[in-house]
Structures are given as C-alpha cells and as structure tokens.
C-alpha cells in the first residue's frame, strides 16, 4: 500500500483537543470536590483535524478546511497543524464564535472531567460563504473529499450542497461521516459511514443481525442517493452495502478494546485513501477495519500508520490469532515513523515470562511517559542463560502474544543478547524505562539514550510480585 500521492480535502468541524494531566492529592476545603494539581498539558487537532492527522499518519496528504474563532485556541490549533508535515490548512476565522475546544482533565490515567468551549448558534451566511470560497480554492487539488460532521455547525446545508455538488461535477468521490439522522442532508455523497447507532436512528430499523443492518443501509442509501453505505458495527466488524451488488461483511479481530475515541475518524480516513489509490470498496473496507483495530487498542484519540495497519492485516489473515513480533528492522522503521510524526517513543525490556501485576504496573507507568511504547523481550536462549535451563516457562511466541495484547504496549520485539544494548542503539527511543530497583548508573543503554537526547525514567514497582515467586507457589501447590 502506498498513499503518498493521494490528497484528501477534509471539510468539517475542527476543534482543539486539550489533555491536562495532574494528581489528585486532597479534597477542597471549599466544596466536596477533589483538587487536581496540574502537571502537564498536551494539545492536538481534534474533530476533522483528527481525520487529517489520520491521513498523514497513513502517508497521504491532507487539506483541512473548517471554522475557528479569533482567539488563543485558534493560534494553538494552527501551530499544531503547522507541525504536521503533510497538512495544509485553510481555516476560516470568525469573530462570531470561539474555537471549539475540548479540555479533558486526567488523574491517575483516568479522565475525571471534560470542559467544552463552543458556540451553539447556527452557521451564519457570511461564514458559510467564506467556507465555500475556501472549498473552491482547493478542490482541484484533491483526489478524494471527506465531510466530517460533528454537528458543530460547519456542515450546514449550504456548505454540504456546495461541496458535494462541486466534487461530483469534477468526479471526485465524497465520503461522509454523518451526524444528523436525516441522510438526505448528504444527498449525492459517494459513501456514508454511519456506526450502528447512527444507522438505526437514520433508518428507524433496529436489529444487529446482517439482514437488518443491510435493510437499514439500503433504506438510508436511497434517501441519500449514495453509491455505498459502510456500516461500522463495533465488535461485529463492518458491512459494506453498495447500491448495485451484494453486501460484504468483515469481522473485527478479537482483541482488547482500550478506547474507541477517534475510531470513526480512522475508518473514514483509511477508506478515502484506499479508494483514492484505486482499491475497490471491498478491499478498502478490509484495510479500514484493520486500521480501526489498531486505534481502539490505544489510549485516547489515536492514529494508525501503514506499518501498524499492514501488521494488523497480517494478523487478521493468519490462521493463528497471535500478534506480530517485529523484526529489528521492522521495529526500527516503526520507531522512525512514530518519531517522524512527533510522537515520543518509550522502551522497556525484560523476560516477562509469567505476566503478573508488577509487570502491568511497570508497563502502565512506562506508557504514561510516552506516546508509544515498545517492549523488547529476551528470547528463550538468553533467558536460559540468565535464569537456568528450566526457564522460560513460556516460549517467546507465547510471551509476545500476551505482551502485544496488553493495552499499554504498542509494539513488541525480541533480542538474543544478554543485554538490550544492541537493540537500544538501533532503535534509539526517546525514553528508556526500567524499574526503580535499578540505580541510574546500572541501567544498560542509559548513557547512549541520554547522549542521543533521550531520558531515563525509573518507574515505581509494586511490591510482592515476581515470576520466581509465582513459579515457587505453583510448585508448592503441586
């Protein structure tokens, strides 16, 4: 797959996603509410901006059109977009409304409250006119169009009619992520991608079986005069219903779902790129299904890249439902891809022979220090040299399968040496994580990572847990 020559025009509700991290240490004396001691703040494009982020993560080019206010949030949003190579923005500034901003306050890896800043007023005629002018200025550059409707005002009937009409005149396919339950609002779209709840609301037909979903899809497709409906069905996978031809389904691969935030953005971005590159709708659905499988296993609003999607496709087509263990070259390319996207890459290593709560605590702490976490496992021979001939209890393939299923882990690799020094010097992560039972000077690879501009983090460990102790209890029980 190569989407590097595909340009997608993204039109819709653009917002700023803000994440504020802190610690809750006490209850306020003013009211029975916790006091959050703020530690860190992260900001990124949300809404249609996240669709654009997904497009560039997959290797495509994005043109983003939306509406912002004349405020600080707009400045932050524009600056965040400038850092994303591959995104060109034409955001329309309006003095009549604030930039949409969603601020999530997080303590101990849990969201405790969200504060939204937005205007509820309808799109004004002059705002709609400016958006249509922006569309006209950039439409000829696009191979495909995405309309990302979050119900915040940009996808007004005037803008939608203008965008779809002009795109269809130029034979540019239009993909719609809907919000309103009246799909006539998107009349003429090429493909509409409702989730199960949206499909039921739009069609009035309930039921989760294939026949009911297809019947509902055909009803709303007729109303929208669309060519295709792609129904996303959560754990049931996806169903593609074309105007002419039989419906196709693809199941979701069984895996732990950590967060569905932004999964719809990933689906529509992948579908648009795949169809724009010449794939059939059926092929594109399978690629989009794999991309969705990647992002739901990540914390927060996330994106997928081509390497992750390719590996997920391999896992879905495998007769053995096991995660893909990266080679060193694959891991190096993956780390480079993440870092090129401005993501912080963390690294930790170990035998992880029998996974226990102490391990999970370490992995959670490690993932909190980075955007992506790669775990390096000792192979079986190196564990035997370190632990004795009776170890490991579980083979490398089994340990990799378990490790890759852990929500905090984004990639797994193995090494055969007694220490991870060689693999660390190849990968060069941004953060090296070990347990607090180590002294900084004793951590293998710490000097090399720090000299490269990275840092060392020593995570607190849960007391009372060890693989050796677990094995001892098993033997005693026998």
XYZ file of C-alpha atoms in Angstrom:
478
model
C 0.000 0.000 0.000
C 1.219 3.470 -0.869
C -0.948 6.545 -0.252
C 1.806 9.139 -0.710
C 0.308 10.508 -3.948
C -3.243 10.836 -2.581
C -4.513 14.243 -1.435
C -7.678 14.375 0.649
C -9.723 17.529 1.145
C -11.160 17.396 4.683
C -14.079 19.706 5.420
C -15.853 19.744 8.747
C -15.901 20.677 12.396
C -12.336 21.363 13.505
C -11.555 21.531 17.201
C -8.694 21.622 19.664
C -8.315 18.553 21.856
C -6.588 19.501 25.110
C -5.437 16.990 27.718
C -4.475 18.298 31.157
C -2.675 15.819 33.414
C -2.330 16.114 37.150
C -2.542 14.429 40.524
C -5.442 14.355 42.971
C -3.982 14.692 46.453
C -6.796 16.084 48.596
C -10.387 17.285 48.816
C -11.001 21.017 48.535
C -11.942 22.790 51.798
C -14.302 24.994 49.750
C -16.510 22.190 48.419
C -16.566 18.366 48.421
C -14.557 18.143 45.193
C -11.036 16.846 44.554
C -8.168 19.264 43.983
C -6.195 18.491 40.836
C -2.549 19.556 40.976
C -1.697 20.252 37.319
C 1.496 18.750 35.922
C 1.320 18.681 32.122
C -0.777 19.864 29.193
C -0.975 18.410 25.680
C -2.899 19.803 22.733
C -3.683 18.374 19.318
C -6.121 18.868 16.429
C -9.466 17.165 17.012
C -12.642 16.549 15.041
C -11.914 16.998 11.334
C -8.366 17.839 12.438
C -8.009 14.290 13.709
C -9.177 12.991 10.334
C -6.352 14.997 8.746
C -3.906 13.570 11.305
C -5.014 10.052 10.363
C -4.488 10.799 6.687
C -0.893 11.927 7.125
C -0.182 9.114 9.579
C -1.154 6.709 6.791
C 1.143 8.502 4.372
C -1.329 10.697 2.493
C -1.642 14.469 2.109
C -4.469 16.486 3.685
C -6.059 19.865 3.051
C -8.121 20.929 6.075
C -10.996 23.409 5.883
C -13.009 24.387 8.928
C -14.082 27.224 11.172
C -12.195 28.725 14.129
C -12.564 31.779 16.322
C -10.240 34.716 16.696
C -8.741 33.514 19.957
C -5.803 31.790 21.638
C -7.179 28.328 20.919
C -7.131 29.113 17.193
C -3.481 30.131 17.399
C -2.600 26.920 19.250
C -4.570 24.842 16.742
C -2.914 26.472 13.735
C 0.529 25.985 15.290
C -0.231 22.318 15.973
C -1.273 21.832 12.350
C 1.902 23.515 11.074
C 3.933 20.873 12.901
C 2.169 18.129 10.931
C 4.031 17.703 7.682
C 1.516 16.842 5.011
C -1.355 19.005 6.299
C -2.278 22.250 4.570
C -4.932 24.266 6.418
C -7.393 26.858 5.217
C -9.216 27.534 8.462
C -11.780 30.302 8.263
C -11.607 32.717 11.202
C -14.900 34.055 12.544
C -15.368 36.787 15.188
C -18.827 35.383 15.934
C -17.805 32.186 17.760
C -14.948 30.688 19.775
C -12.718 27.930 18.508
C -14.200 24.613 19.638
C -12.019 23.302 22.449
C -12.462 20.130 24.490
C -10.352 20.060 27.650
C -10.008 16.708 29.398
C -8.625 16.642 32.946
C -6.844 13.375 33.722
C -5.533 11.995 37.018
C -4.017 8.540 37.564
C -4.712 7.636 33.919
C -8.443 8.367 34.368
C -10.462 11.216 32.889
C -12.151 12.999 35.790
C -13.975 15.795 33.936
C -14.244 17.362 30.474
C -14.859 21.051 29.796
C -16.145 22.140 26.361
C -15.921 25.585 24.794
C -18.167 26.092 21.769
C -20.980 28.131 20.293
C -24.423 26.620 19.770
C -25.512 29.184 17.174
C -26.132 28.116 13.584
C -23.624 28.808 10.866
C -24.033 32.397 9.700
C -24.463 33.161 5.949
C -21.178 35.059 5.791
C -19.353 32.147 7.474
C -20.872 29.682 5.010
C -19.829 31.900 2.104
C -16.208 32.006 3.306
C -16.148 28.219 3.737
C -17.484 27.706 0.197
C -14.810 30.033 -1.173
C -12.141 28.042 0.642
C -13.538 24.825 -0.854
C -13.476 26.311 -4.356
C -9.888 27.437 -3.898
C -8.569 23.954 -3.048
C -10.959 21.383 -4.517
C -8.992 20.917 -7.742
C -6.008 19.659 -5.704
C -7.995 16.797 -4.165
C -8.230 13.180 -5.268
C -10.977 12.500 -2.728
C -13.124 14.511 -0.277
C -14.114 13.796 3.328
C -17.007 15.592 5.012
C -16.562 15.215 8.780
C -19.786 16.232 10.512
C -19.626 16.567 14.310
C -22.819 18.607 14.478
C -20.992 21.797 15.470
C -22.185 24.000 12.605
C -19.738 23.769 9.695
C -21.722 21.078 7.841
C -24.596 23.466 7.176
C -26.880 22.621 4.259
C -25.377 25.381 2.087
C -21.805 24.134 2.627
C -22.732 20.461 2.195
C -24.700 21.015 -1.018
C -21.920 23.153 -2.458
C -19.140 20.718 -1.548
C -20.875 17.566 -2.794
C -22.196 19.249 -5.928
C -18.831 20.667 -6.974
C -16.977 17.457 -6.143
C -19.363 15.275 -8.156
C -19.059 17.650 -11.139
C -15.321 17.010 -11.032
C -15.752 13.228 -10.487
C -14.153 13.432 -7.052
C -15.570 10.841 -4.618
C -17.071 12.225 -1.398
C -17.012 10.293 1.898
C -19.281 11.421 4.729
C -19.038 10.716 8.449
C -22.651 11.639 9.365
C -24.114 13.323 12.413
C -27.702 14.155 11.522
C -30.179 11.292 11.340
C -31.603 12.676 8.084
C -29.230 11.344 5.438
C -30.954 13.431 2.761
C -28.707 16.166 4.139
C -25.793 14.390 2.408
C -27.606 13.745 -0.884
C -25.188 12.763 -3.647
C -22.354 11.545 -1.423
C -20.329 8.626 -2.728
C -20.044 6.780 0.591
C -21.623 7.410 4.002
C -20.068 5.699 7.043
C -22.570 5.523 9.939
C -21.979 3.481 13.063
C -24.669 1.084 14.278
C -26.401 3.670 16.472
C -26.442 6.304 13.716
C -27.762 3.780 11.201
C -30.691 2.799 13.443
C -31.523 6.461 14.144
C -31.470 7.317 10.442
C -33.401 4.283 9.183
C -35.762 3.508 12.056
C -34.814 -0.158 11.606
C -33.361 -1.847 14.679
C -31.604 -5.176 14.890
C -27.963 -6.223 14.833
C -28.193 -9.225 12.516
C -26.823 -8.932 8.980
C -30.252 -8.833 7.320
C -31.470 -5.942 9.499
C -28.264 -3.941 9.011
C -28.410 -4.412 5.232
C -32.074 -3.432 5.099
C -31.362 -0.287 7.138
C -28.361 0.574 4.977
C -30.332 0.262 1.755
C -33.084 2.482 3.106
C -30.757 5.344 4.088
C -28.687 4.867 0.927
C -31.764 5.514 -1.181
C -32.562 8.640 0.827
C -29.004 9.934 0.460
C -28.781 8.874 -3.191
C -25.384 7.481 -2.235
C -23.360 4.813 -4.026
C -22.246 2.914 -0.926
C -23.014 2.661 2.787
C -20.273 1.419 5.096
C -21.826 0.432 8.427
C -19.355 0.127 11.289
C -20.625 -2.361 13.880
C -18.128 -2.274 16.741
C -17.186 -5.825 17.797
C -19.192 -7.215 14.840
C -16.856 -5.591 12.332
C -18.173 -3.801 9.248
C -20.731 -4.232 6.471
C -20.373 -2.676 3.031
C -23.651 -2.228 1.146
C -23.359 -0.987 -2.458
C -26.273 0.404 -4.432
C -25.691 -2.282 -7.045
C -24.439 -5.651 -5.853
C -24.338 -7.825 -2.790
C -23.394 -6.672 0.695
C -19.983 -7.654 2.073
C -19.009 -8.106 5.712
C -15.702 -8.276 7.533
C -15.402 -9.334 11.195
C -13.414 -7.481 13.814
C -10.431 -9.430 15.147
C -10.892 -10.371 18.804
C -8.660 -8.112 20.877
C -8.790 -5.919 23.953
C -10.522 -2.618 23.219
C -8.995 0.169 25.255
C -10.505 3.329 23.778
C -12.802 3.905 20.791
C -12.041 7.657 20.681
C -11.414 8.708 17.088
C -12.004 5.255 15.570
C -14.580 6.689 13.159
C -12.026 9.280 12.010
C -9.564 6.486 11.305
C -12.128 4.463 9.342
C -13.170 7.274 7.027
C -9.589 8.471 6.502
C -8.466 4.966 5.554
C -11.454 4.325 3.297
C -10.903 7.584 1.435
C -7.195 6.957 0.915
C -7.698 3.351 -0.151
C -10.441 4.123 -2.664
C -8.490 7.142 -3.876
C -5.492 4.891 -4.530
C -7.549 2.594 -6.762
C -8.669 -0.131 -4.369
C -12.201 -1.479 -4.604
C -14.644 -0.569 -1.842
C -14.454 -4.140 -0.536
C -10.654 -4.050 -0.334
C -10.785 -0.606 1.229
C -13.213 -1.830 3.905
C -10.736 -4.541 4.960
C -7.918 -2.030 5.242
C -10.135 0.367 7.220
C -11.211 -2.467 9.518
C -7.557 -3.245 10.254
C -6.793 0.434 10.932
C -9.733 0.656 13.338
C -8.442 -2.437 15.123
C -5.134 -0.673 15.682
C -6.521 2.562 17.133
C -9.086 1.054 19.518
C -6.231 -0.690 21.319
C -4.590 2.671 22.067
C -5.318 5.183 24.817
C -7.010 8.422 23.833
C -7.615 9.887 20.386
C -5.080 7.984 18.293
C -3.963 7.350 14.726
C -2.642 4.331 12.871
C 0.282 4.232 10.459
C 0.839 1.982 7.456
C 3.204 -0.342 9.296
C 0.684 -0.971 12.058
C -2.153 -1.475 9.575
C -0.090 -3.916 7.498
C 0.722 -5.993 10.564
C -2.923 -5.980 11.647
C -3.959 -7.198 8.197
C -1.409 -9.997 8.512
C -2.777 -10.912 11.929
C -6.365 -10.921 10.629
C -5.456 -13.218 7.740
C -3.390 -15.557 9.905
C -4.861 -18.891 10.949
C -3.321 -18.320 14.362
C -4.724 -15.387 16.296
C -1.418 -14.073 17.594
C 0.170 -10.627 17.390
C 3.036 -9.930 15.065
C 6.507 -9.994 16.646
C 8.551 -7.330 14.875
C 11.981 -7.982 13.442
C 14.666 -5.495 14.427
C 14.429 -3.735 11.049
C 10.639 -3.550 11.306
C 10.918 -2.152 14.828
C 13.469 0.426 13.692
C 11.206 1.576 10.848
C 8.242 1.708 13.236
C 10.120 3.854 15.753
C 11.292 6.178 12.974
C 7.705 6.502 11.685
C 6.405 7.388 15.142
C 9.160 9.897 15.767
C 8.632 11.497 12.350
C 5.030 12.140 13.454
C 6.268 13.967 16.543
C 5.388 11.102 18.885
C 7.516 10.244 21.913
C 8.671 6.617 21.866
C 9.323 4.724 25.088
C 11.223 1.458 25.556
C 11.434 -1.147 28.255
C 12.680 -4.704 28.265
C 12.688 -7.929 30.224
C 11.855 -11.628 30.227
C 8.168 -11.167 31.128
C 7.907 -14.938 31.452
C 4.739 -15.106 33.560
C 2.977 -11.748 33.402
C 1.902 -10.520 36.862
C 0.543 -7.279 38.410
C 4.065 -5.962 38.958
C 4.711 -6.176 35.237
C 1.415 -4.456 34.401
C 2.235 -1.657 36.840
C 5.610 -1.138 35.160
C 4.077 -1.112 31.673
C 1.371 1.348 32.723
C 3.963 3.681 34.222
C 6.113 3.358 31.111
C 3.222 4.151 28.755
C 2.369 7.237 30.815
C 5.814 8.624 29.946
C 5.433 8.370 26.164
C 3.032 8.331 23.230
C 4.063 4.872 22.010
C 5.701 2.047 23.969
C 7.858 -0.695 22.501
C 8.741 -3.707 24.656
C 11.826 -5.851 23.974
C 11.657 -9.461 25.170
C 14.641 -11.689 25.930
C 14.465 -14.671 23.579
C 14.326 -18.191 25.014
C 18.077 -18.886 24.808
C 19.020 -15.655 26.572
C 16.524 -16.421 29.367
C 18.069 -19.878 29.821
C 21.486 -18.272 30.181
C 20.121 -15.795 32.721
C 17.629 -17.937 34.661
C 18.689 -21.557 34.129
C 17.669 -24.485 31.940
C 14.135 -24.730 33.382
C 13.251 -21.262 32.131
C 11.433 -19.797 30.348
C 8.117 -21.299 31.322
C 6.520 -19.747 28.234
C 8.092 -19.600 24.783
C 8.958 -16.341 23.050
C 5.942 -16.677 20.730
C 3.606 -17.122 23.713
C 5.169 -14.243 25.661
C 4.979 -11.963 22.609
C 1.308 -12.838 22.071
C 0.456 -11.963 25.667
C 2.589 -8.812 25.701
C 1.141 -7.433 22.453
C -2.370 -7.866 23.889
C -1.588 -5.569 26.834
C -3.265 -2.214 26.373
C -0.169 -0.199 27.253
C 2.040 -1.840 24.607
C 2.214 -0.618 21.008
C 4.889 -2.938 19.584
C 6.910 -5.992 20.626
C 10.408 -7.024 19.542
C 12.890 -9.656 20.754
C 16.640 -9.766 21.339
C 19.041 -12.689 21.732
C 21.904 -10.976 23.565
C 22.274 -10.953 27.352
C 21.513 -7.207 27.425
C 19.349 -4.943 25.230
C 22.255 -2.599 24.422
C 22.438 -3.524 20.749
C 18.715 -3.169 20.121
C 18.629 0.111 22.049
C 21.396 1.624 19.910
C 19.451 0.628 16.789
C 16.037 1.880 17.926
C 17.195 4.972 19.875
C 13.905 5.580 21.731
C 13.146 8.886 23.450
C 12.537 7.372 26.896
C 14.202 4.324 28.433
C 12.125 2.852 31.262
C 13.311 0.479 33.992
C 12.123 -0.336 37.494
C 13.097 1.773 40.484
C 15.115 -1.170 41.856
C 17.834 -0.117 39.408
C 20.358 2.652 40.002
C 20.683 5.011 37.012
C 24.339 4.120 36.526
C 23.453 0.418 36.336
C 20.837 0.688 33.571
C 22.205 -0.775 30.345
C 21.908 1.707 27.489
C 21.024 4.709 29.648
C 24.162 6.626 28.709
C 23.627 6.001 24.994
C 19.985 7.123 25.113
C 20.773 10.240 27.144
C 23.688 11.135 24.834
C 21.216 10.907 21.946
C 18.898 13.435 23.601
C 16.601 10.944 25.347
C 15.999 10.365 29.033
C 15.854 7.613 31.628
C 12.758 7.015 33.765
C 12.781 4.707 36.783
C 9.237 3.531 37.499
C 7.990 2.610 40.961
C 7.330 -1.116 41.283
C 4.522 -2.974 43.007
C 5.979 -4.908 45.919
C 5.342 -8.604 46.419
C 5.260 -9.741 42.806
C 7.882 -11.736 40.921
C 7.904 -14.537 38.348
C 10.226 -16.644 40.504
C 7.884 -16.357 43.476
C 4.913 -17.246 41.272
C 6.650 -20.361 39.982
C 7.546 -21.303 43.579
C 3.907 -21.066 44.653
C 2.840 -23.221 41.692
C 5.392 -25.895 42.595
C 4.345 -25.786 46.265
C 0.674 -26.159 45.288
C 1.520 -29.320 43.397
